[in-house]
Short mmCIF file of N, CA and C and ligand atoms in Angstrom, two decimals:
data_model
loop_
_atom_site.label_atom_id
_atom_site.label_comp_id
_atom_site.label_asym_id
_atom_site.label_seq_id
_atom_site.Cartn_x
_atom_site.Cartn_y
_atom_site.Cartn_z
N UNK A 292 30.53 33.07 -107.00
CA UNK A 292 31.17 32.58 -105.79
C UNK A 292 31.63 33.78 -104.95
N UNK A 293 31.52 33.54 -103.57
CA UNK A 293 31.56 34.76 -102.76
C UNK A 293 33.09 34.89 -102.78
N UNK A 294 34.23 34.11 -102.29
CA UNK A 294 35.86 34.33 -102.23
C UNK A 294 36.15 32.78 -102.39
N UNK A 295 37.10 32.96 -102.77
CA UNK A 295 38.68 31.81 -103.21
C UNK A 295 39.60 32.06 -102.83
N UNK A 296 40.75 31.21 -102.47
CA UNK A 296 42.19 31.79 -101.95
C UNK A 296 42.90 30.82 -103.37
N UNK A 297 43.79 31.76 -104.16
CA UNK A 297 44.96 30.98 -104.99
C UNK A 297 46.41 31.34 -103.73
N UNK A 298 46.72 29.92 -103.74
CA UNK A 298 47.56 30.38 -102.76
C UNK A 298 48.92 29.74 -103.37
N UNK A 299 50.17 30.20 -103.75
CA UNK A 299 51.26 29.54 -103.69
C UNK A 299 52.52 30.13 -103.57
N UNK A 300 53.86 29.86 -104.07
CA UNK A 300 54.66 30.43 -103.49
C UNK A 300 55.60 31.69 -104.31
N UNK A 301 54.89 31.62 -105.90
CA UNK A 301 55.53 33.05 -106.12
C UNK A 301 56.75 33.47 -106.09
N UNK A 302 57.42 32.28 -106.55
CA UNK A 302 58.72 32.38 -106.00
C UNK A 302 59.65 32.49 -107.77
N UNK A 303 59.70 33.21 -108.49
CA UNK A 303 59.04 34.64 -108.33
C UNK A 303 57.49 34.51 -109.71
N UNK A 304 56.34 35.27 -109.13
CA UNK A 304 55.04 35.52 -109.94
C UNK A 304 55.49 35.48 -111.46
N UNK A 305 55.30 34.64 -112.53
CA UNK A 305 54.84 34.70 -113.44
C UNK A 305 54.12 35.46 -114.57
N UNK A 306 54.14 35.24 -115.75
CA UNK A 306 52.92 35.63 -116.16
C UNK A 306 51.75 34.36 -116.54
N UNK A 307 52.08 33.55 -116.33
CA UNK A 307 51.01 31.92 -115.84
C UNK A 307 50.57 32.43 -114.67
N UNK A 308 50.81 32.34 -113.54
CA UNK A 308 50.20 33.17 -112.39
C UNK A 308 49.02 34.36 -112.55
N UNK A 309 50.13 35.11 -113.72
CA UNK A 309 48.96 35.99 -113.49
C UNK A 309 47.84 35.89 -114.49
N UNK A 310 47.72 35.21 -115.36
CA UNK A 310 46.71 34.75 -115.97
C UNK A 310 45.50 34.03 -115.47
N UNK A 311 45.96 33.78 -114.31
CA UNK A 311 45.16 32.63 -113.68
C UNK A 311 44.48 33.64 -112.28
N UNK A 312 45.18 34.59 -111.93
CA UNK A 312 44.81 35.47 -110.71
C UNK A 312 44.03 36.30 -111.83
N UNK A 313 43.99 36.39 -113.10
CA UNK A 313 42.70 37.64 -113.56
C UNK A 313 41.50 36.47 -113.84
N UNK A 314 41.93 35.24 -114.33
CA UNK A 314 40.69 34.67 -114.74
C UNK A 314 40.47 34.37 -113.73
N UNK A 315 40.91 33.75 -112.02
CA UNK A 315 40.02 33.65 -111.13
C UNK A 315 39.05 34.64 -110.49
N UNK A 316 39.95 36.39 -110.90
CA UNK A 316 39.21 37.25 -110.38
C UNK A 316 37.65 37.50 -110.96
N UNK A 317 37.60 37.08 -112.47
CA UNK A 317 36.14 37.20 -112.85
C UNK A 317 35.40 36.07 -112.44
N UNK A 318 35.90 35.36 -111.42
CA UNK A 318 35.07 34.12 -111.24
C UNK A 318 34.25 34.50 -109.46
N UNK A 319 34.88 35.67 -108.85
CA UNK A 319 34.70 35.57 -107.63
C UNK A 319 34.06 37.28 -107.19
N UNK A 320 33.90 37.24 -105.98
CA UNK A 320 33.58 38.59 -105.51
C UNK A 320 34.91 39.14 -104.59
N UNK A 321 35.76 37.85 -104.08
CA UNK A 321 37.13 38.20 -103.74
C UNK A 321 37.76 37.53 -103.44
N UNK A 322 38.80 37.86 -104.39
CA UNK A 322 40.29 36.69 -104.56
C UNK A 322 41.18 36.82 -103.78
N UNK A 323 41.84 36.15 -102.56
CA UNK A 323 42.59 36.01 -102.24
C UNK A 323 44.14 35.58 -102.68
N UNK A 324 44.93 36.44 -102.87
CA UNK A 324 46.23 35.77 -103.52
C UNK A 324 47.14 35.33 -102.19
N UNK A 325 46.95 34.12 -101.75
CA UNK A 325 47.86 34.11 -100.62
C UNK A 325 48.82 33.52 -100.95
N UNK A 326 50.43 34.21 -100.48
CA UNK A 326 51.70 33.71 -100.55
C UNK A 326 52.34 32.91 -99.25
N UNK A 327 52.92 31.53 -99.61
CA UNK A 327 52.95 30.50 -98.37
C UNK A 327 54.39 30.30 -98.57
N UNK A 328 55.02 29.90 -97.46
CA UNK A 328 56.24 29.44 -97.67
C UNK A 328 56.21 28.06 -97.39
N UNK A 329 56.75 27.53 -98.22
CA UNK A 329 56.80 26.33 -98.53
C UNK A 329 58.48 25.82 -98.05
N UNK A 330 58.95 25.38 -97.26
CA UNK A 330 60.38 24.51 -96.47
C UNK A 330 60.97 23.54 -97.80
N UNK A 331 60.17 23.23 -98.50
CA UNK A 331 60.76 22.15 -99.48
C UNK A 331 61.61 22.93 -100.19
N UNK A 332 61.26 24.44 -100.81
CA UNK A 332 61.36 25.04 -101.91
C UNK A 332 62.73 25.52 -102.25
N UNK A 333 63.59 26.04 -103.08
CA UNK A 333 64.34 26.43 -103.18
C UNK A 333 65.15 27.48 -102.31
N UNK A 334 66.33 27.02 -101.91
CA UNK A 334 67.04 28.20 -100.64
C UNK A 334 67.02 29.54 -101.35
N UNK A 335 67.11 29.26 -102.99
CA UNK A 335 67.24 30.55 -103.54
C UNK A 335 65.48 31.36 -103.61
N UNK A 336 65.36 31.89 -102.36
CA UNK A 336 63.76 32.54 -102.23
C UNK A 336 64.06 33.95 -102.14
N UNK A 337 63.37 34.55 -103.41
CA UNK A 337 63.04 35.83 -102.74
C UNK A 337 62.58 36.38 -101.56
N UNK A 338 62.66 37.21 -100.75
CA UNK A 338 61.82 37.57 -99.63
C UNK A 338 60.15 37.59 -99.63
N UNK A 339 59.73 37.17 -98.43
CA UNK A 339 58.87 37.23 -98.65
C UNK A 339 57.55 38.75 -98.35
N UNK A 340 58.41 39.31 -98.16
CA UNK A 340 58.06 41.17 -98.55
C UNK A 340 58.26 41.38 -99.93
N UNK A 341 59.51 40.89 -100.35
CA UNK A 341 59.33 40.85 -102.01
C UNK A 341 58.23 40.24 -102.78
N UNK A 342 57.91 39.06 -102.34
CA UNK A 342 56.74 38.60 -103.27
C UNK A 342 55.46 38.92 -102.96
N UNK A 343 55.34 39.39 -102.06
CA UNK A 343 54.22 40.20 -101.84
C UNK A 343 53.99 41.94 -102.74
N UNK A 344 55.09 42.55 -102.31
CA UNK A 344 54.88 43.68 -102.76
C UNK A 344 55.26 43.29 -104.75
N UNK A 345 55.66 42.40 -105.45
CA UNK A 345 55.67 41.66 -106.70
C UNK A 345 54.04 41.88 -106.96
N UNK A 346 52.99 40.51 -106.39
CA UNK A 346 51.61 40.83 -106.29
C UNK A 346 51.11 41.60 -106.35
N UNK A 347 51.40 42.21 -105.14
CA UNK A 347 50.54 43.92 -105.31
C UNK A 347 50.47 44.46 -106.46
N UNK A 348 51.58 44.83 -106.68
CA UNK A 348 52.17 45.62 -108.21
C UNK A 348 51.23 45.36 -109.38
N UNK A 349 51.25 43.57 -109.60
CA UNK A 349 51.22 43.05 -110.85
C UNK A 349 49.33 43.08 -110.20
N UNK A 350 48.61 43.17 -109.33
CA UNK A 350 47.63 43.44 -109.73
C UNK A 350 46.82 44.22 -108.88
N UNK A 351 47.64 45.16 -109.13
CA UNK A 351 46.78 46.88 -108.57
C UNK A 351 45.60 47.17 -109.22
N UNK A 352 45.28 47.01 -110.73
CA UNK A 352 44.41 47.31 -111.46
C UNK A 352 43.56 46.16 -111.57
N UNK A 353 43.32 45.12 -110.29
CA UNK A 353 42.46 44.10 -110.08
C UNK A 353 41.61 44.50 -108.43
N UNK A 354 40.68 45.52 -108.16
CA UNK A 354 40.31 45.96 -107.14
C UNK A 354 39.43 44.68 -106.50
N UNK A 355 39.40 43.43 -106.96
CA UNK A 355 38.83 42.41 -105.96
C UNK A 355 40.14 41.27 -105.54
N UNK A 356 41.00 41.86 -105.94
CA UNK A 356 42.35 40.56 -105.41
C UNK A 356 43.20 41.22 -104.33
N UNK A 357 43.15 40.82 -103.11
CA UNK A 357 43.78 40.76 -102.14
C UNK A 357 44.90 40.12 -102.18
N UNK A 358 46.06 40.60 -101.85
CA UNK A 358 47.36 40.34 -101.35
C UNK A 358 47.67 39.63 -99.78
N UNK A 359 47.91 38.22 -99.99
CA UNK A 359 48.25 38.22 -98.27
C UNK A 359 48.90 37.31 -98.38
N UNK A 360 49.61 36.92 -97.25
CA UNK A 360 50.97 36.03 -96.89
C UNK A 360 50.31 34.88 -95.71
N UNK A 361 50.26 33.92 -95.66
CA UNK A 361 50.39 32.90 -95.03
C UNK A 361 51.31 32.16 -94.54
N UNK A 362 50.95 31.78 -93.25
CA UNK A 362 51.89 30.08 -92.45
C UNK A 362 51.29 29.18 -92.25
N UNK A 363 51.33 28.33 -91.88
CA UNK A 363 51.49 26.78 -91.70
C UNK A 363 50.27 26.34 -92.53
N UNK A 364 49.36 25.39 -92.47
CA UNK A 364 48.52 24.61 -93.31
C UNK A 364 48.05 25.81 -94.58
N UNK A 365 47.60 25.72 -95.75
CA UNK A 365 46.52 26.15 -96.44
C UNK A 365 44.96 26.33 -96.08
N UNK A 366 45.06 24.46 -95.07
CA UNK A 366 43.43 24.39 -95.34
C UNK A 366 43.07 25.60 -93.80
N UNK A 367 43.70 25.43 -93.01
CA UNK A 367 43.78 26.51 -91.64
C UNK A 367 43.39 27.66 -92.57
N UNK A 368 44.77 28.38 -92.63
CA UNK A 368 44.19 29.59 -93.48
C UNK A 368 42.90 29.71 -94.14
N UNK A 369 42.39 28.80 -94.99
CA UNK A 369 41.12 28.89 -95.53
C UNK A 369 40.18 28.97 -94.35
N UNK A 370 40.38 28.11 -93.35
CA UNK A 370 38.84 28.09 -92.83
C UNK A 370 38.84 29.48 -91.85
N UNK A 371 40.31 29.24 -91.36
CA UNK A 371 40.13 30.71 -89.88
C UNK A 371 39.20 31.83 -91.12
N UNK A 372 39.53 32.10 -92.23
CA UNK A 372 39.09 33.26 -93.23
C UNK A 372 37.99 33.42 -93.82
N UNK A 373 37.31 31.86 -93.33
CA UNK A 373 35.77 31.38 -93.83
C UNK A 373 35.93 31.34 -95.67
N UNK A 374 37.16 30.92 -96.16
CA UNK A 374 37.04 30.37 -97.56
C UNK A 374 36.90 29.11 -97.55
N UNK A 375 36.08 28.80 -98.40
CA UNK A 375 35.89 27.81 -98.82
C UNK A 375 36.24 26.76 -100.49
N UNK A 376 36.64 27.49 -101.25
CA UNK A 376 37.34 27.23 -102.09
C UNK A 376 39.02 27.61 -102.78
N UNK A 377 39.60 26.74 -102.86
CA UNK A 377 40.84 27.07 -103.45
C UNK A 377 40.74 27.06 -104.74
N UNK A 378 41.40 27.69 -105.70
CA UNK A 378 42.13 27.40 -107.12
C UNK A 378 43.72 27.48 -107.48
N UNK A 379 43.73 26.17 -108.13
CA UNK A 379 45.50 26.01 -108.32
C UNK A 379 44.88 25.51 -109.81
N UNK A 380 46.31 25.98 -110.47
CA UNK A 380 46.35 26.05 -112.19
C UNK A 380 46.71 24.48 -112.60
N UNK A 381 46.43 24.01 -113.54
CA UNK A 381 46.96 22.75 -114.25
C UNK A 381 47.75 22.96 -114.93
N UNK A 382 48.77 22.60 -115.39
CA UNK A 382 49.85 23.15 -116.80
C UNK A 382 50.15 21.77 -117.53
N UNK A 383 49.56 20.87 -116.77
CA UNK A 383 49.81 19.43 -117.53
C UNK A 383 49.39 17.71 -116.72
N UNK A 384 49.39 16.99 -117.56
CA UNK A 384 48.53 15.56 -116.88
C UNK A 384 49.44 15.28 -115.43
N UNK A 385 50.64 15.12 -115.88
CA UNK A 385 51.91 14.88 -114.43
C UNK A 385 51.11 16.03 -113.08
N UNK A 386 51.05 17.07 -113.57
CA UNK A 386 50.59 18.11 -112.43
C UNK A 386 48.96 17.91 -111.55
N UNK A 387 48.27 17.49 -112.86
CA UNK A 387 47.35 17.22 -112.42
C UNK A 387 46.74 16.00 -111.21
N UNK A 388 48.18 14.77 -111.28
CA UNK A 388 47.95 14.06 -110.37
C UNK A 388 48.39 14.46 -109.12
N UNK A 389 49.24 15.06 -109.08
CA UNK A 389 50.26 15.60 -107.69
C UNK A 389 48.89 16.99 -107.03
N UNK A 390 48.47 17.55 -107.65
CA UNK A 390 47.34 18.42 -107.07
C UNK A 390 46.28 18.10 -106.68
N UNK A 391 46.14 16.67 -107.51
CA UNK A 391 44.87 16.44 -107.46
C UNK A 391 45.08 15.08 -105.33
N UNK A 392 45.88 15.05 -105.30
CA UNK A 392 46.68 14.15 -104.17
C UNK A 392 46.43 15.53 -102.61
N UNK A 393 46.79 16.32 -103.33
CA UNK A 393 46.78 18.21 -102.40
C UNK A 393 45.44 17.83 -102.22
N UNK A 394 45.03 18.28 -103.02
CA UNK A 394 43.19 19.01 -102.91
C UNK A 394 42.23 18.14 -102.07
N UNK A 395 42.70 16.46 -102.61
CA UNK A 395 41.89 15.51 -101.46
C UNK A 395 42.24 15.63 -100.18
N UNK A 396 43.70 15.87 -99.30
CA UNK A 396 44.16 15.67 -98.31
C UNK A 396 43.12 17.54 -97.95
N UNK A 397 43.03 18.39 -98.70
CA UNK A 397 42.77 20.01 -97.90
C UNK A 397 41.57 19.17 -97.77
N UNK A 398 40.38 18.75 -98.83
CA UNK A 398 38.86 18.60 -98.36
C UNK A 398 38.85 17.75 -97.30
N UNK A 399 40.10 16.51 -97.51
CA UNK A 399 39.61 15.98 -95.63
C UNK A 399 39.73 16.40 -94.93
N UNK A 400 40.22 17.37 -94.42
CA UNK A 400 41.53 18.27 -93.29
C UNK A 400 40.32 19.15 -92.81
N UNK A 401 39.57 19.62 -93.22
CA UNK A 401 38.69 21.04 -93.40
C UNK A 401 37.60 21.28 -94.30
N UNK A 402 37.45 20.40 -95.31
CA UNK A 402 36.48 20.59 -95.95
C UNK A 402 36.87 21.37 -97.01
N UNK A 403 38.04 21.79 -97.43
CA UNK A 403 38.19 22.87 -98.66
C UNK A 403 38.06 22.05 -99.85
N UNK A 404 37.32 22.95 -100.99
CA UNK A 404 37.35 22.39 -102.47
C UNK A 404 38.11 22.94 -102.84
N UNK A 405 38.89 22.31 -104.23
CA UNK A 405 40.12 22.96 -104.72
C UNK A 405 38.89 22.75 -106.24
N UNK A 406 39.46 24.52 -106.68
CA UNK A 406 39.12 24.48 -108.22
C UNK A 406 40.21 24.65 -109.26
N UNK A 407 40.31 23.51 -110.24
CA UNK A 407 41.66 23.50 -110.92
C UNK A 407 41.22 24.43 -112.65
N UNK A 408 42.13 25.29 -112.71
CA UNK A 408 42.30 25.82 -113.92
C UNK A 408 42.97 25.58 -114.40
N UNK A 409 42.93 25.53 -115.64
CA UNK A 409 44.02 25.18 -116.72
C UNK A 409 44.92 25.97 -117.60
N UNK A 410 46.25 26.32 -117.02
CA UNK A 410 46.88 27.26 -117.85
C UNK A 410 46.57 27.19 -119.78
N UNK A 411 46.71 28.66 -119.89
CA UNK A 411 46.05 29.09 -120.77
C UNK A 411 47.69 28.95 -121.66
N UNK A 412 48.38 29.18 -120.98
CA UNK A 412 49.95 29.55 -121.72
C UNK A 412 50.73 28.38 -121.61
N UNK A 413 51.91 28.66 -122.76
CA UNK A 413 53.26 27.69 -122.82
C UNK A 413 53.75 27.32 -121.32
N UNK A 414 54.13 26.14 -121.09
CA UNK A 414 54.60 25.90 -119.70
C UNK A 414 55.52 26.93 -119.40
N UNK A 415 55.55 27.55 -118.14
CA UNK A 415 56.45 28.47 -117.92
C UNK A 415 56.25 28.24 -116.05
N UNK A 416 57.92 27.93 -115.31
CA UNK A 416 57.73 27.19 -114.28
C UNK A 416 58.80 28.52 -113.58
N UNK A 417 58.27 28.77 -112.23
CA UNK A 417 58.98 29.62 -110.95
C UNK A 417 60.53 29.27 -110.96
N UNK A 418 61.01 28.24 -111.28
CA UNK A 418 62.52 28.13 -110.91
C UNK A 418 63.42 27.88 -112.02
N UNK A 419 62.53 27.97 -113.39
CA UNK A 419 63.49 28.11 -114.60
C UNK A 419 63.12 29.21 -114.47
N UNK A 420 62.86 29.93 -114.42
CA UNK A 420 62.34 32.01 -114.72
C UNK A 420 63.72 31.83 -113.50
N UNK A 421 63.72 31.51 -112.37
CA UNK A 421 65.15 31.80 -111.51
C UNK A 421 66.47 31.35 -112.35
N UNK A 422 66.33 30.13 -113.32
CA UNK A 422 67.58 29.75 -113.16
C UNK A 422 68.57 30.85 -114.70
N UNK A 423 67.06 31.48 -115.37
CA UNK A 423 67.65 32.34 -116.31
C UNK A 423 68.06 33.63 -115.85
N UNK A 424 67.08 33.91 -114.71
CA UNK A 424 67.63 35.57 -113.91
C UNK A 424 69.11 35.67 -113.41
N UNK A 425 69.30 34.42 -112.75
CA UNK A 425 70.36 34.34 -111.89
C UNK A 425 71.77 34.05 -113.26
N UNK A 426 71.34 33.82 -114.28
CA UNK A 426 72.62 33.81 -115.29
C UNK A 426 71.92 34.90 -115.88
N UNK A 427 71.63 35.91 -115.93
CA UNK A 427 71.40 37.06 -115.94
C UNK A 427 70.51 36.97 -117.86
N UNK A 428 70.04 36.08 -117.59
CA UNK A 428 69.27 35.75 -118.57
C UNK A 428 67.75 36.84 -119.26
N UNK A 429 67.27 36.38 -120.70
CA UNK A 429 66.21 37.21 -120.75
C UNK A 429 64.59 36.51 -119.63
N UNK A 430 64.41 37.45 -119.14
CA UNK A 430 63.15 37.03 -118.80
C UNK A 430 62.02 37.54 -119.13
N UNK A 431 62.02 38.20 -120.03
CA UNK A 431 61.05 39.21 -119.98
C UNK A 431 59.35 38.60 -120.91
N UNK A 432 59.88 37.48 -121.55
CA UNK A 432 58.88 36.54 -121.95
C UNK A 432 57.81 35.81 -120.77
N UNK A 433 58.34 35.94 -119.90
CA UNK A 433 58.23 35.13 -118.83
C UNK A 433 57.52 35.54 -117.18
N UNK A 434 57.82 36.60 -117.27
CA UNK A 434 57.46 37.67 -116.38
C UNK A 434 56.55 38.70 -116.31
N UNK A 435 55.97 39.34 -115.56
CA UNK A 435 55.07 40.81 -115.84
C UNK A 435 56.33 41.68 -116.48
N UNK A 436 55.85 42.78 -117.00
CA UNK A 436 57.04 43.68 -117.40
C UNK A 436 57.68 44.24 -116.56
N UNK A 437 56.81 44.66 -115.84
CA UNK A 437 56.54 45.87 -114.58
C UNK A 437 57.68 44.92 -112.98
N UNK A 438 58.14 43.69 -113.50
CA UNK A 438 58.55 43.19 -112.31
C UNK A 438 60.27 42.90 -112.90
N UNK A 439 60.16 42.61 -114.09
CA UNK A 439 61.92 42.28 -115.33
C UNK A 439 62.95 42.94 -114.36
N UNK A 440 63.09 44.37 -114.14
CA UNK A 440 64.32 44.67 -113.41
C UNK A 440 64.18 44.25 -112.20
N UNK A 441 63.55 44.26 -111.70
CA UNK A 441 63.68 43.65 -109.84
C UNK A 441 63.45 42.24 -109.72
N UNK A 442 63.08 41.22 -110.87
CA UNK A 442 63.44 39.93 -110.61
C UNK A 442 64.86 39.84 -110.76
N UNK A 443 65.74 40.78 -111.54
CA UNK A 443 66.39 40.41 -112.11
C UNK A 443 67.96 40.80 -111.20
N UNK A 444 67.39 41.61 -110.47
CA UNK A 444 68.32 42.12 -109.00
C UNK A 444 68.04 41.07 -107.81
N UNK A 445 66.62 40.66 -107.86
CA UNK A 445 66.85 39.84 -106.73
C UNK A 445 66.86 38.40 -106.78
N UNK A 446 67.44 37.83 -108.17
CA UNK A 446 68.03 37.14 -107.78
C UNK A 446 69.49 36.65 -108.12
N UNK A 447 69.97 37.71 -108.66
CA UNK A 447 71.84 37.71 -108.96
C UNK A 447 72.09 37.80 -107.72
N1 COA B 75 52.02 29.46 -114.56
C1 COA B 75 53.32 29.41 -114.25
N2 COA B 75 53.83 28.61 -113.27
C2 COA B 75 52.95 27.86 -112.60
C3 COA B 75 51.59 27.87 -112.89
C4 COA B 75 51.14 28.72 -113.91
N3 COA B 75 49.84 28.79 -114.25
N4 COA B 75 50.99 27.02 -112.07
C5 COA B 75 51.92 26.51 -111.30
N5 COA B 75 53.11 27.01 -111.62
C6 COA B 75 54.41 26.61 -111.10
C7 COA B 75 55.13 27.55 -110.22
O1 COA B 75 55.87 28.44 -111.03
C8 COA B 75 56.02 26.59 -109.47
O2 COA B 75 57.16 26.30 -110.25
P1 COA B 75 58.52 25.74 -109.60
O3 COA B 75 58.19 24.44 -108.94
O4 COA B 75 59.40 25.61 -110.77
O5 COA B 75 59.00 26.78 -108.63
C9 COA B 75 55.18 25.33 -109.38
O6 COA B 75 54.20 25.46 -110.32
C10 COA B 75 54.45 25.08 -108.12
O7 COA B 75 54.44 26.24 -107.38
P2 COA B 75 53.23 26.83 -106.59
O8 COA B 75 52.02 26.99 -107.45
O9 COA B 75 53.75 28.04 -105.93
O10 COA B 75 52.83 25.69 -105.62
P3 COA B 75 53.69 24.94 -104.56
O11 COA B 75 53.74 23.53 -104.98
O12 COA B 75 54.95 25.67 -104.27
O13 COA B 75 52.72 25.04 -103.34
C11 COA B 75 51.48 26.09 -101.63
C12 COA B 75 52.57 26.20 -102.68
C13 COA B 75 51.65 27.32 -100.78
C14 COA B 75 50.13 26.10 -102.28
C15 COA B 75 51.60 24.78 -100.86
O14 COA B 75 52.96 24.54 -100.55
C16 COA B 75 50.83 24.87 -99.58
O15 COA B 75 49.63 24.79 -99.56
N6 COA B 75 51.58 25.01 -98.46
C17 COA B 75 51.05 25.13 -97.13
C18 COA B 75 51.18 23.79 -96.38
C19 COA B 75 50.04 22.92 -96.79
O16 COA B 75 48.90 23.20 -96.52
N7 COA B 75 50.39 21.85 -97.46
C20 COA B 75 49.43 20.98 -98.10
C21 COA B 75 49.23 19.75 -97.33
S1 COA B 75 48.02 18.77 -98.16
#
């Protein structure tokens, strides 16, 4: 496949995330990691210079994954960029219906296919990794290594 966009909100990257940004990278010639802000999401958001430069970091030593930040629709972004496929991770049957609800509304919108992967790891979710940082909790199970002290500043 020529490019994919995994696009979500990183609020803060994982190591589920990043499992899923190396196995999409052997699937493509170039991965888009796009970071979106999402209005629903928690007030407690890292910046979004932070989660970008997070990305970068956690996959410098991935020379086909692009770093980029997005606004408004997904399926926009995809097409202005001429992608044509998305991938978002599964972590369970509940998830799978709520994505699978996403992915039909992007292919009507624009035509995007969504490709679903299936986390490889123990459920591990963006806002319990916050709710242990912020009680100054361990995260380090949970996280890249390379990111433990600066999740852990930005969000006390
Ligand atoms: N490992 C760890 N965590 C994972 C995971 C994995 N493999 N897969 C998903 N998650 C978690 C995230 O940690 C996050 O957890 P949280 O809810 O506790 O914070 C949760 O799944 C979902 O987060 P994310 O993958 O970032 O998706 P999202 O639901 O926040 O959606 C966008 C983000 C950017 C993809 C979506 O909001 C979007 O497309 N926005 C643009 C507007 C748009 O086009 N809307 C669609 C209209 S149909």
């Amino acid at each position: 496949m020529e490019q994919a966009v995994f696009p979500g909100t990183f609020n803060p990257p994982t190591i589920g995330h990043l499992d899923i940004i190396e196995r999409a990278s052997k699937l493509v010639k170039t991965l888009y990691v796009a970071v979106g802000n999402n209005p629903k999401k928690s007030k407690q958001e890292a910046t979004i210079e932070k989660r970008l430069e997070w990305l970068k970091l956690i996959t410098s030593n991935l020379p086909n994954v692009q770093v980029v930040s997005f606004e408004g629709l997904l399926a926009d972004f995809a097409r202005i960029n001429g992608i044509k496929v998305a991938i978002r991770s599964i972590r369970g049957a509940l998830e799978l219906e709520q994505e699978t609800m996403q992915a039909k509304m992007n292919k009507a919108m624009t035509g995007l296919e969504t490709l679903f992967i299936p986390s490889d790891l123990p459920y591990i979710s963006s806002s319990l990794v916050r709710e242990v940082a912020v009680n100054k909790g361990p995260i380090e199970a949970f996280v890249p290594y390379s990111l433990v002290k600066d999740i852990l500043i930005a969000y006390s």
